[in-house]
Coordinates of C-alpha atoms and ligand atoms in Angstrom, one line a residue:
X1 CA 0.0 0.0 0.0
X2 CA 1.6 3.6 -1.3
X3 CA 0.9 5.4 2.0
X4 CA -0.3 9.1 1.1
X5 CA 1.0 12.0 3.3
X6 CA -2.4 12.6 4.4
X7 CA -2.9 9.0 5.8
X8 CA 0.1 9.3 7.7
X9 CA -0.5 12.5 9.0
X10 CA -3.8 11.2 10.0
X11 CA -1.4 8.9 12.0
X12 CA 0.2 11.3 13.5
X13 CA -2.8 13.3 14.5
X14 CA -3.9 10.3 16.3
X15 CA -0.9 10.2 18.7
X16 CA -0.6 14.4 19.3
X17 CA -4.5 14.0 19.8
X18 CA -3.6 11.7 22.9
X19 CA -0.7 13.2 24.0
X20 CA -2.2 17.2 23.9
X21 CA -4.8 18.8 25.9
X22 CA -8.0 19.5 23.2
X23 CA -7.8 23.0 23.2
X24 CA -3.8 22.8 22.5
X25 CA -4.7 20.4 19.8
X26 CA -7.5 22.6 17.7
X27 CA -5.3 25.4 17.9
X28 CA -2.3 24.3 17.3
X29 CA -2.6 21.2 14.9
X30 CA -5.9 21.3 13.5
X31 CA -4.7 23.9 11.0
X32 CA -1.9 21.9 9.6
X33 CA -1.8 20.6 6.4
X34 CA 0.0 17.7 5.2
X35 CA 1.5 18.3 1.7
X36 CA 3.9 16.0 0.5
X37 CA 5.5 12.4 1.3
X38 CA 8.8 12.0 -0.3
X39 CA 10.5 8.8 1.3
X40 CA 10.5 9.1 5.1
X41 CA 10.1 13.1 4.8
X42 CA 7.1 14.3 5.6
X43 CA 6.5 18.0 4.4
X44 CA 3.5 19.8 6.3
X45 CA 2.1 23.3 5.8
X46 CA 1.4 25.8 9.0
X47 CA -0.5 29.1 8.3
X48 CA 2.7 31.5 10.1
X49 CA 6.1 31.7 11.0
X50 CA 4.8 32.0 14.0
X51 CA 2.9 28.8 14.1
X52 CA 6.0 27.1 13.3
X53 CA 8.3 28.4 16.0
X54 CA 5.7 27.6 18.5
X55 CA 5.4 24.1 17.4
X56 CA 9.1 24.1 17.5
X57 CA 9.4 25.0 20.7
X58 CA 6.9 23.3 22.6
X59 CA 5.7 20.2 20.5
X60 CA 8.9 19.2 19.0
X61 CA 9.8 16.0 20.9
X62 CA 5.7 14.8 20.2
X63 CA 6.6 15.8 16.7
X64 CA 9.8 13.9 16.2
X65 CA 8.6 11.0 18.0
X66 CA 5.6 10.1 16.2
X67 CA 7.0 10.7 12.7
X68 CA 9.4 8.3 14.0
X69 CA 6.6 6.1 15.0
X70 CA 5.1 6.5 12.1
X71 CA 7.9 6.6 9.1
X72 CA 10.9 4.6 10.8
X73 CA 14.1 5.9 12.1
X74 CA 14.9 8.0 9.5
X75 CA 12.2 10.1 9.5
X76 CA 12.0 13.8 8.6
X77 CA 9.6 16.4 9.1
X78 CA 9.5 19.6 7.3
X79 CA 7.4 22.7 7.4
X80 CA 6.0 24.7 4.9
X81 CA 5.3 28.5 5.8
X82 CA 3.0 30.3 4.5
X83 CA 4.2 33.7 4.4
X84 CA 1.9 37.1 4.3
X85 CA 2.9 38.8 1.6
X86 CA 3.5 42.3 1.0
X87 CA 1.1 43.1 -1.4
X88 CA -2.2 41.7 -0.9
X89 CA -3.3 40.2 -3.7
X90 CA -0.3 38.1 -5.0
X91 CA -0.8 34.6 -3.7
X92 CA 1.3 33.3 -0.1
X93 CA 4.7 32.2 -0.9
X94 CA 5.8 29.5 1.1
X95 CA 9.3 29.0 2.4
X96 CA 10.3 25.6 3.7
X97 CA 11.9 24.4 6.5
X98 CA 13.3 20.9 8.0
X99 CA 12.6 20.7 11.4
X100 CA 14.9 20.8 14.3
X101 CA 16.7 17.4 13.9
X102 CA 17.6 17.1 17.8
X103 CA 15.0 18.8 19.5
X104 CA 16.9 20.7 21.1
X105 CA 14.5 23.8 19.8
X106 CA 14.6 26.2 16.6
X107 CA 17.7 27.6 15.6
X108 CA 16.8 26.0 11.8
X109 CA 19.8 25.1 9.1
X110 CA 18.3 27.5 6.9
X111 CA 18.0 31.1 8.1
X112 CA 14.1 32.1 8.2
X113 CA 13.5 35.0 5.8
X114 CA 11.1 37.1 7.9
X115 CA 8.8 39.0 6.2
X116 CA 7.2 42.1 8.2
X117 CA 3.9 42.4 6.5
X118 CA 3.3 45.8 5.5
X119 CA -0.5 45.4 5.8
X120 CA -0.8 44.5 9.4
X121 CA -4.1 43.2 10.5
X122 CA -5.1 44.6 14.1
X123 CA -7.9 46.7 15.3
X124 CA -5.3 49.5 16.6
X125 CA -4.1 50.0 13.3
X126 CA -5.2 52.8 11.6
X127 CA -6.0 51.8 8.0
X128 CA -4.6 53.7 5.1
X129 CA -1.6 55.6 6.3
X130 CA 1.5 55.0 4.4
X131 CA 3.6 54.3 7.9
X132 CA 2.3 52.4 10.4
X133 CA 0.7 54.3 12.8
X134 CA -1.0 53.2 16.3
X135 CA -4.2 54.6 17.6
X136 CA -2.7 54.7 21.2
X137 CA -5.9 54.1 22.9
X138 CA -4.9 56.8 25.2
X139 CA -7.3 59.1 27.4
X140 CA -6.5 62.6 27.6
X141 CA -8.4 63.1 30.9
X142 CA -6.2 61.6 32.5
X143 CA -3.0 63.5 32.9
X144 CA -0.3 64.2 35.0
X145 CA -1.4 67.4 35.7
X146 CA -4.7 66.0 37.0
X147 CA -3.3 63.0 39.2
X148 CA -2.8 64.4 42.7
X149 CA 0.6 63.8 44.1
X150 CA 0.6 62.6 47.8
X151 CA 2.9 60.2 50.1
X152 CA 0.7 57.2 48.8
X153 CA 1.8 57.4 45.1
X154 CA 5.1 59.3 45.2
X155 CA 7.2 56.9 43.9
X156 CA 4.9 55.3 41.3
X157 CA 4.4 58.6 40.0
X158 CA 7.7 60.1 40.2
X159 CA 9.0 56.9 38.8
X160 CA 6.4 57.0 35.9
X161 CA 7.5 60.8 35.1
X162 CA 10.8 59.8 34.7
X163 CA 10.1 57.2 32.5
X164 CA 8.2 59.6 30.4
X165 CA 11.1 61.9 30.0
X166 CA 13.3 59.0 28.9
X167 CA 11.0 55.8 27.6
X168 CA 13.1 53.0 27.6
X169 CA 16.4 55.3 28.5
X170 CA 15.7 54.2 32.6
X171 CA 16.2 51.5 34.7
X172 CA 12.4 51.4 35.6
X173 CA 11.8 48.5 32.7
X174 CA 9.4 47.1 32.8
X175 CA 7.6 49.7 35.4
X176 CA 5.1 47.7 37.6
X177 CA 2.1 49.8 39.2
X178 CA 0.5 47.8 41.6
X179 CA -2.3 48.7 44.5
X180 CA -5.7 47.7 44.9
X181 CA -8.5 48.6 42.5
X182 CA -9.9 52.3 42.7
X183 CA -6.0 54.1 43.7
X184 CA -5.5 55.2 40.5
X185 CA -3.3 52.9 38.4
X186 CA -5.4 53.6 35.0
X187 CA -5.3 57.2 35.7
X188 CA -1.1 57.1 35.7
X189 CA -0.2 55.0 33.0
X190 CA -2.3 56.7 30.8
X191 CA -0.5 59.9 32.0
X192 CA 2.4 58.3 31.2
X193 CA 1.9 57.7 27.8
X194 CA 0.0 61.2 27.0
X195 CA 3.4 62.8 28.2
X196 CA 5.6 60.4 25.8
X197 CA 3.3 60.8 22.9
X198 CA 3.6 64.7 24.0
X199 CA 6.8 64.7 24.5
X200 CA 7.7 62.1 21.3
X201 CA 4.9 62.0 18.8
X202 CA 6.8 60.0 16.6
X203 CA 7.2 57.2 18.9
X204 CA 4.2 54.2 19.0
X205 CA 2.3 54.1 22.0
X206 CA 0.0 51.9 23.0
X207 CA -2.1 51.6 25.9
X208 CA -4.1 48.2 26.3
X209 CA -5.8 45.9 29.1
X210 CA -4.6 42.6 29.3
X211 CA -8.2 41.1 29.1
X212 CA -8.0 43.4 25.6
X213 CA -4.9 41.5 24.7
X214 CA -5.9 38.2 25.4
X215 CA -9.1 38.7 23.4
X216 CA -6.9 40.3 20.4
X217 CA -4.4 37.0 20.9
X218 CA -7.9 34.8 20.9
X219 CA -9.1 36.0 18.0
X220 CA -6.1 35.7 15.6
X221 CA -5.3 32.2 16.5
X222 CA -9.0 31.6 15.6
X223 CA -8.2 33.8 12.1
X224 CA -4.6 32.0 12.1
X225 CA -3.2 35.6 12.2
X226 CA -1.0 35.0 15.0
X227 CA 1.9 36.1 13.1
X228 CA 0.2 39.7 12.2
X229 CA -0.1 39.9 16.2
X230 CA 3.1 39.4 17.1
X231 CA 4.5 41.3 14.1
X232 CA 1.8 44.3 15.4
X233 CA 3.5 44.2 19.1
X234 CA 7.1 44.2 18.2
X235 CA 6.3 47.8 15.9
X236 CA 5.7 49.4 19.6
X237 CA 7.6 51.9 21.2
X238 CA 6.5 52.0 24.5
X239 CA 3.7 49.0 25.5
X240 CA 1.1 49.8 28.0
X241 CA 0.0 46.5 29.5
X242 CA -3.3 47.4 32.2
X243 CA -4.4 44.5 34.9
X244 CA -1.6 41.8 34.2
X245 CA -3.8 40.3 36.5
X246 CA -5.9 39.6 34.3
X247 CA -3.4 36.8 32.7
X248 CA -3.8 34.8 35.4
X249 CA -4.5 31.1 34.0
X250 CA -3.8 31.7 30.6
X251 CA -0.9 30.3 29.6
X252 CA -0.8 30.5 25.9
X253 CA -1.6 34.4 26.5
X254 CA 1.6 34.5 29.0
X255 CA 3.6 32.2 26.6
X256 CA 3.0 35.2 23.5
X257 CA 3.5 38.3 26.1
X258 CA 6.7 36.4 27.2
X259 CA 8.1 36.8 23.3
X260 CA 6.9 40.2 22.9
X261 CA 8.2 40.9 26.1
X262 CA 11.6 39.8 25.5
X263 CA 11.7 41.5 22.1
X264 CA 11.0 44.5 23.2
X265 CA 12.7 44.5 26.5
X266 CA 16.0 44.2 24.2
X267 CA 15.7 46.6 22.2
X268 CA 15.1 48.9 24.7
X269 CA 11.7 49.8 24.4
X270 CA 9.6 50.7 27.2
X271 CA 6.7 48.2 28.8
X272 CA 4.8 49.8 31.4
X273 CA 2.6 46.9 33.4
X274 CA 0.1 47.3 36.1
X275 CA -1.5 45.0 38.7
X276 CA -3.5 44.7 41.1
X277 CA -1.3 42.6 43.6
X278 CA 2.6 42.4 43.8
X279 CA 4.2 40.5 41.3
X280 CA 4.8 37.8 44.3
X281 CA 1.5 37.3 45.0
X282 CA 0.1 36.9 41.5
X283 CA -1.0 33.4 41.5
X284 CA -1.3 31.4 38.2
X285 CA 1.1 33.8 36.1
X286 CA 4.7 31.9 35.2
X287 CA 7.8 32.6 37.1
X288 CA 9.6 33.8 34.1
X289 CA 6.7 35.9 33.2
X290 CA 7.1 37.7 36.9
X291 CA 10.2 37.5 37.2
X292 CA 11.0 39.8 34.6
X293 CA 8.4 41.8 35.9
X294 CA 11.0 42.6 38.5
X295 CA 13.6 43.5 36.3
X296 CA 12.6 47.0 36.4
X297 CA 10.6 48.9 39.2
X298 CA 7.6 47.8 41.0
X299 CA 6.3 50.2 43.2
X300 CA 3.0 50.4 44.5
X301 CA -0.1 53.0 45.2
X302 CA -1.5 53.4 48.4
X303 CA -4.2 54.3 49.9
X304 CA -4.5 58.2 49.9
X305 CA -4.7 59.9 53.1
X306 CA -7.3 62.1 54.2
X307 CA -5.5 65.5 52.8
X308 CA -4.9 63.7 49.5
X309 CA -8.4 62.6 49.1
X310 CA -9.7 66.1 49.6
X311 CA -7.2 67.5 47.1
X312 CA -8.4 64.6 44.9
X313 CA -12.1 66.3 45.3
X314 CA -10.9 69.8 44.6
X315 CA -9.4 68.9 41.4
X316 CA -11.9 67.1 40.2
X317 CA -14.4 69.9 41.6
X318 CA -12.0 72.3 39.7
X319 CA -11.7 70.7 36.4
X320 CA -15.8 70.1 36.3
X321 CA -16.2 73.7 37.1
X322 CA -17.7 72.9 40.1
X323 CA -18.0 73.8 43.6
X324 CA -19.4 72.0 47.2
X325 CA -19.3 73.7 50.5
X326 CA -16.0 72.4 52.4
X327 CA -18.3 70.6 55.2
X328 CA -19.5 68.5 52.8
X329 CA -16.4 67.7 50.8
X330 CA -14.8 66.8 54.0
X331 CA -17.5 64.6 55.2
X332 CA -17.3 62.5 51.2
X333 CA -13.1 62.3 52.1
X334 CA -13.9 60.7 56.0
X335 CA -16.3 58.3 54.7
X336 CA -14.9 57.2 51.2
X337 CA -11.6 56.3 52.0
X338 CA -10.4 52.9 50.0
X339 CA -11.3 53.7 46.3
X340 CA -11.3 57.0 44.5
X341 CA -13.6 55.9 41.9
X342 CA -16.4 55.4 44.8
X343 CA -14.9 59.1 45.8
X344 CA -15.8 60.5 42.5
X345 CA -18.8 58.4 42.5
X346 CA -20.0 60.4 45.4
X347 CA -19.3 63.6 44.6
X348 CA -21.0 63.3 41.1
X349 CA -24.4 61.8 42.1
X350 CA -24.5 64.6 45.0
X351 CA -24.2 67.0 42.0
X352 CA -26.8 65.4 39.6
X353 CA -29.0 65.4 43.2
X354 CA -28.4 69.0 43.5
X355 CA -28.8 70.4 39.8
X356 CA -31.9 68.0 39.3
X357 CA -33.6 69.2 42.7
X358 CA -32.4 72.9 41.6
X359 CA -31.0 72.4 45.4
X360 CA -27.9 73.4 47.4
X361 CA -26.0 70.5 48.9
X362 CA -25.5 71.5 52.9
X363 CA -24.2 68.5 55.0
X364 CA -27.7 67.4 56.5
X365 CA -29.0 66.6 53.1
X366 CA -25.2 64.9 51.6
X367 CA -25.4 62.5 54.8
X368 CA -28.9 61.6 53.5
X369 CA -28.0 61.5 49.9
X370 CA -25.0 59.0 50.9
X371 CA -26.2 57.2 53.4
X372 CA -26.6 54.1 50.6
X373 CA -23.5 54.8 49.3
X374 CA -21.3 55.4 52.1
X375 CA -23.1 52.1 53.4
X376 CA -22.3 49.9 50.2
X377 CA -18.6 51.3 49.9
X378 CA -15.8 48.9 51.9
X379 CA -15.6 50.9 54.9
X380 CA -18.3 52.7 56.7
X381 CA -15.9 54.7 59.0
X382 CA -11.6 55.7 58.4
X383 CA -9.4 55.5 60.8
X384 CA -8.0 59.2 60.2
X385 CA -11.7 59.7 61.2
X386 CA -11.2 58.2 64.1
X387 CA -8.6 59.8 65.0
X388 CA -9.9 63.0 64.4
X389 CA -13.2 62.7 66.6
X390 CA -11.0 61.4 69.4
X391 CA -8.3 64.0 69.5
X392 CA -11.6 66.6 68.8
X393 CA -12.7 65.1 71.9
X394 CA -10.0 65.3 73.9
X395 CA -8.4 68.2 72.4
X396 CA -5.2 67.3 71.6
X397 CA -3.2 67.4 68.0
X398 CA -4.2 64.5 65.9
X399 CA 0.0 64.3 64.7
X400 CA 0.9 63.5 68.1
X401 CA -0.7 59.7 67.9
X402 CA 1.9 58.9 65.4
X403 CA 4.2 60.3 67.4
X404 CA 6.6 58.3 69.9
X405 CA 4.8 60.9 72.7
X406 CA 3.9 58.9 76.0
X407 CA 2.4 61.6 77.6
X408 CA -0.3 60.5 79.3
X409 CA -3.6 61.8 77.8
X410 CA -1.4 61.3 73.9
X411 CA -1.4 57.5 74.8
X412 CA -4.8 57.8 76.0
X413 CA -6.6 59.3 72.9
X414 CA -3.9 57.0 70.9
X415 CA -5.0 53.8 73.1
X416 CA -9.1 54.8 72.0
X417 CA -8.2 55.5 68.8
X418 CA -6.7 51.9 67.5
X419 CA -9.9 50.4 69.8
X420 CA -12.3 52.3 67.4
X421 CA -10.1 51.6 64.8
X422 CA -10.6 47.9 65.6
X423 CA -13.8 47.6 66.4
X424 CA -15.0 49.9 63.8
X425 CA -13.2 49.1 60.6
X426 CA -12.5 46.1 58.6
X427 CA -8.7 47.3 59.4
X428 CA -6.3 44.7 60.1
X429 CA -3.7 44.9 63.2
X430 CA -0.8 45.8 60.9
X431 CA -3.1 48.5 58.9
X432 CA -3.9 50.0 62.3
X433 CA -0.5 50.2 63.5
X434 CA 0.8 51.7 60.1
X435 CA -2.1 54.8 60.3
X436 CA -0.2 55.3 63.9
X437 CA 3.7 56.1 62.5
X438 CA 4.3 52.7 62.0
X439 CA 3.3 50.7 65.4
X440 CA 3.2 46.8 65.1
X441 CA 0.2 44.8 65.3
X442 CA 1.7 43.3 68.9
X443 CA 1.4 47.5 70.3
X444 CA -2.4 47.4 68.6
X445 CA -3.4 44.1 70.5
X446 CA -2.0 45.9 73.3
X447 CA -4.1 49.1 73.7
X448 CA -7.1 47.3 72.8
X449 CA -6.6 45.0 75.7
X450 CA -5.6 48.1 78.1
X451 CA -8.6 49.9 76.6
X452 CA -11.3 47.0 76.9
X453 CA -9.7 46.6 81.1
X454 CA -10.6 50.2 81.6
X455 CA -13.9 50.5 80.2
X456 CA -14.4 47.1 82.5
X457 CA -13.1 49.1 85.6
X458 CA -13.4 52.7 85.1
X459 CA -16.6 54.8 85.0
X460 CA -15.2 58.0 83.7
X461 CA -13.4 56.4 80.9
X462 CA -16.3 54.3 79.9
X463 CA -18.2 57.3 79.7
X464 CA -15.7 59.0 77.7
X465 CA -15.4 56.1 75.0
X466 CA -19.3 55.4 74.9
X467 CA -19.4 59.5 74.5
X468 CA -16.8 59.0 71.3
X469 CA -18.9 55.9 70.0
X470 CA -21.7 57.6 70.0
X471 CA -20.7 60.8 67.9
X472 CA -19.0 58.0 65.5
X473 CA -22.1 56.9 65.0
X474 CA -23.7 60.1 64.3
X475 CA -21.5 61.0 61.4
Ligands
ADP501 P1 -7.3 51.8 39.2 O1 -6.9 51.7 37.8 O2 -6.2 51.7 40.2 O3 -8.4 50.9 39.5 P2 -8.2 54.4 38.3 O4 -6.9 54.9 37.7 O5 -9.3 53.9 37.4 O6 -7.9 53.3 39.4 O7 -8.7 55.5 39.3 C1 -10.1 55.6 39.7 C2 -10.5 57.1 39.6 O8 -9.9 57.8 40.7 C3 -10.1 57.7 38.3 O9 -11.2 58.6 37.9 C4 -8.9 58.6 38.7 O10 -8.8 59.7 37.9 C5 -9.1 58.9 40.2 N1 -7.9 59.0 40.9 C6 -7.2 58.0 41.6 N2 -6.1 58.5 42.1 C7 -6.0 59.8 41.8 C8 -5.1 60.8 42.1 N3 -4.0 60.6 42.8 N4 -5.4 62.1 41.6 C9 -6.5 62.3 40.9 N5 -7.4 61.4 40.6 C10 -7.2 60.1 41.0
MG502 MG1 -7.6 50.3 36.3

């Protein structure tokens, strides 16, 4: 029997099918095409260069060994490419070639011409310019000059200025912006790449969310376009990634950003990466992947304090031409304390209250209007709030709790303070201690301890610290 290359390939299918996981399998060798049995070498067509250093590098020992299987000792494999063509009606020339003999990965006999398609398939492309040129996906409104600077993002932002001055000319590369969601990591980056494309508008920015990328990655191995993507991500300048997070799980998606990564990284173009948790903590994203993440600088956002979130307010009351009396900015910047987007949140819904009731906003009616809100946000009450009713009530300076003062009535109000802290928010020990200069949680356990003995066995200071709960309450 003359065995046909597509019978033995049908072989062959029947092994990988066994030996790869289903999804691996559609995508990766559904598409190929056998073409041509000549002897023991087998010659089979993939849709990209791409495709073919993928298979190269992950399925080559499957590969080898059941052609082997199949064809006897000798066996060969070979690939045909199919290579995008410049011009986009001539027909896809093909360019051949033997696959790794050892397995020991690429590195072919015969150099791989690579061809850069000039007609680059991706939704950030904007169609009919003679040069490539990226739509940046970059909002304006979010600027440096509107991103309020305070201790909690100084050295994100100061680190992300200085990468805009010099894009890929720092040590900060990659630059990793992590914090929790709501601190402002959207807001930065994007002010990062308004002041390069400001600075540099001949260099390609692009902003993008990872969940965008994966999608985009998705898609062209469903359109076998895989090749255009890559091709797309290696013309960048400066690479925006949003939510690496987001990659958690998906291999295939981390195997691609790993190669554009890499390409980029050498030649010195700039990645800028964000995150919602340290690069330590972000389970189900490969070691390689996060440890280059750490090749650069990671620094992270915290939570503003209270001064920052009421500068936060003004700005945003300045740039929206706005304006709300002070008692009642101050009372949004106690209560919303963890996310700036609830912050905003606030604010605007008081306004669309106000110009729809054609009524001022006084404090009575914005405790009423956020009642809900403040109520469905993560933390009903602060801790700077706290510590401002309790050094209110005891008249003494709010900076002396973080101080190493042990005067008496200091370490009382301090002592009531982290109790209210603890019993009121969903703070732990360690967060407490920090919002007091940097106590540990051990000095926390402690005054909540002394405090709970002396409410058992004290009148007057029960009386104080039922006085404090209540106006807590209250507010
Ligand atoms: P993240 O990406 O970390 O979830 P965003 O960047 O989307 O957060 O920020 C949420 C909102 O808070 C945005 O409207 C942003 O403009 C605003 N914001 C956060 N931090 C600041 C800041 N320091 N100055 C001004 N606005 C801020
Ligand atoms: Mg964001």
């Amino acid at each position: 029997m003359i065995e046909t290359s597509t019978a033995v390939w049908e072989n062959c299918l029947k092994i990988i099918k066994d030996n790869v996981p289903t999804q691996s399998f559609k995508t990766w060798f559904e598409p190929i095409k056998a073409l041509k049995l000549d002897g023991s070498v087998l010659t089979i067509q993939v849709p990209s260069l791409f495709f073919y250093e993928w298979l190269e590098e992950h399925y080559v020992n499957l590969l080898r060994k059941t052609i082997k299987h199949e064809l006897g000792a000798d066996a060969r494999l070979e690939y045909n490419i199919v290579v995008d063509n410049a011009t986009a009606n001539s027909k896809a020339q093909t360019i051949n070639i033997p696959a790794s003999p050892n397995g020991e990965l690429k590195n072919p006999s015969v150099p791989i011409p690579v061809t850069v398609p000039s007609s680059i398939r991706n939704p950030f492309v904007i169609p009919g310019l003679k040069k490539i040129n990226i739509d940046s996906q970059l909002n304006s409104k979010y600027s440096f000059d509107n991103f309020v600077e305070g201790d909690c993002n100084r050295l994100a932002r100061s680190a992300g200025f200085a990468v805009a001055n010099k894009p890929g000319g720092t040590s900060f590369n990659p630059l990793m912006i992590y914090g929790p969601t709501g601190l402002g990591k959207t807001h930065l980056v994007h002010a990062i790449g308004g002041a390069i494309k400001d600075r540099f508008p001949e260099k390609q920015v692009l902003y993008v969310n990872a969940e965008k990328f994966t999608q985009q990655f998705v898609e062209s191995m469903k359109n076998n376009t895989i090749n255009d993507f890559k091709n797309f991500y290696q013309l960048i300048d400066v690479l925006i990634l949003d939510d690496v997070h987001n990659f958690a799980g998906k291999e295939k998606t981390q195997d691609i950003f790993f190669h554009i990564f890499n390409e980029l990284h050498q030649t010195n173009k700039q990645i800028v990466l964000t995150s919602d948790k340290p690069p330590k903590d972000l389970i189900g994203v490969e070691d390689r992947l996060l440890s280059r993440f750490k090749w650069g600088l990671t620094a992270d956002l915290q939570i503003p304090d209270f001064e920052t979130r009421m500068a936060i307010l003004y700005k945003k009351m300045q740039l929206d031409g706005i304006e709300l009396p002070q008692d009642v900015v101050e009372y949004v910047a106690h209560n919303i304390d963890s996310n700036m987007r609830d912050l905003e949140g606030a604010m605007v819904s008081l306004l669309a209250h106000s110009t729809l009731n054609k009524k001022e906003i006084d404090l009575p009616l914005a405790k009423q209007m956020l009642k809900n809100f403040i109520k469905n946000s993560s933390k009903e009450i602060s801790i700077e709030y706290i510590q401002k009713l309790v050094c209110e009530y005891f008249e003494v300076p709010v900076e002396l709790l973080k101080s190493q003062t042990r005067k008496r009535e200091i370490v009382q109000a301090r002592q009531i303070s982290m109790y209210l802290a603890k019993s009121h928010t969903k703070s732990s020990l360690k967060s407490i201690g920090m919002h007091f200069g940097g106590r540990d949680h051990s000095t926390v356990i402690y005054a909540c301890q002394t405090v709970e003995d002396l409410i058992d066995t004290d009148k007057k200071f029960r009386a104080y610290v039922a006085d404090i709960q209540k106006k807590l309450k209250l507010s």
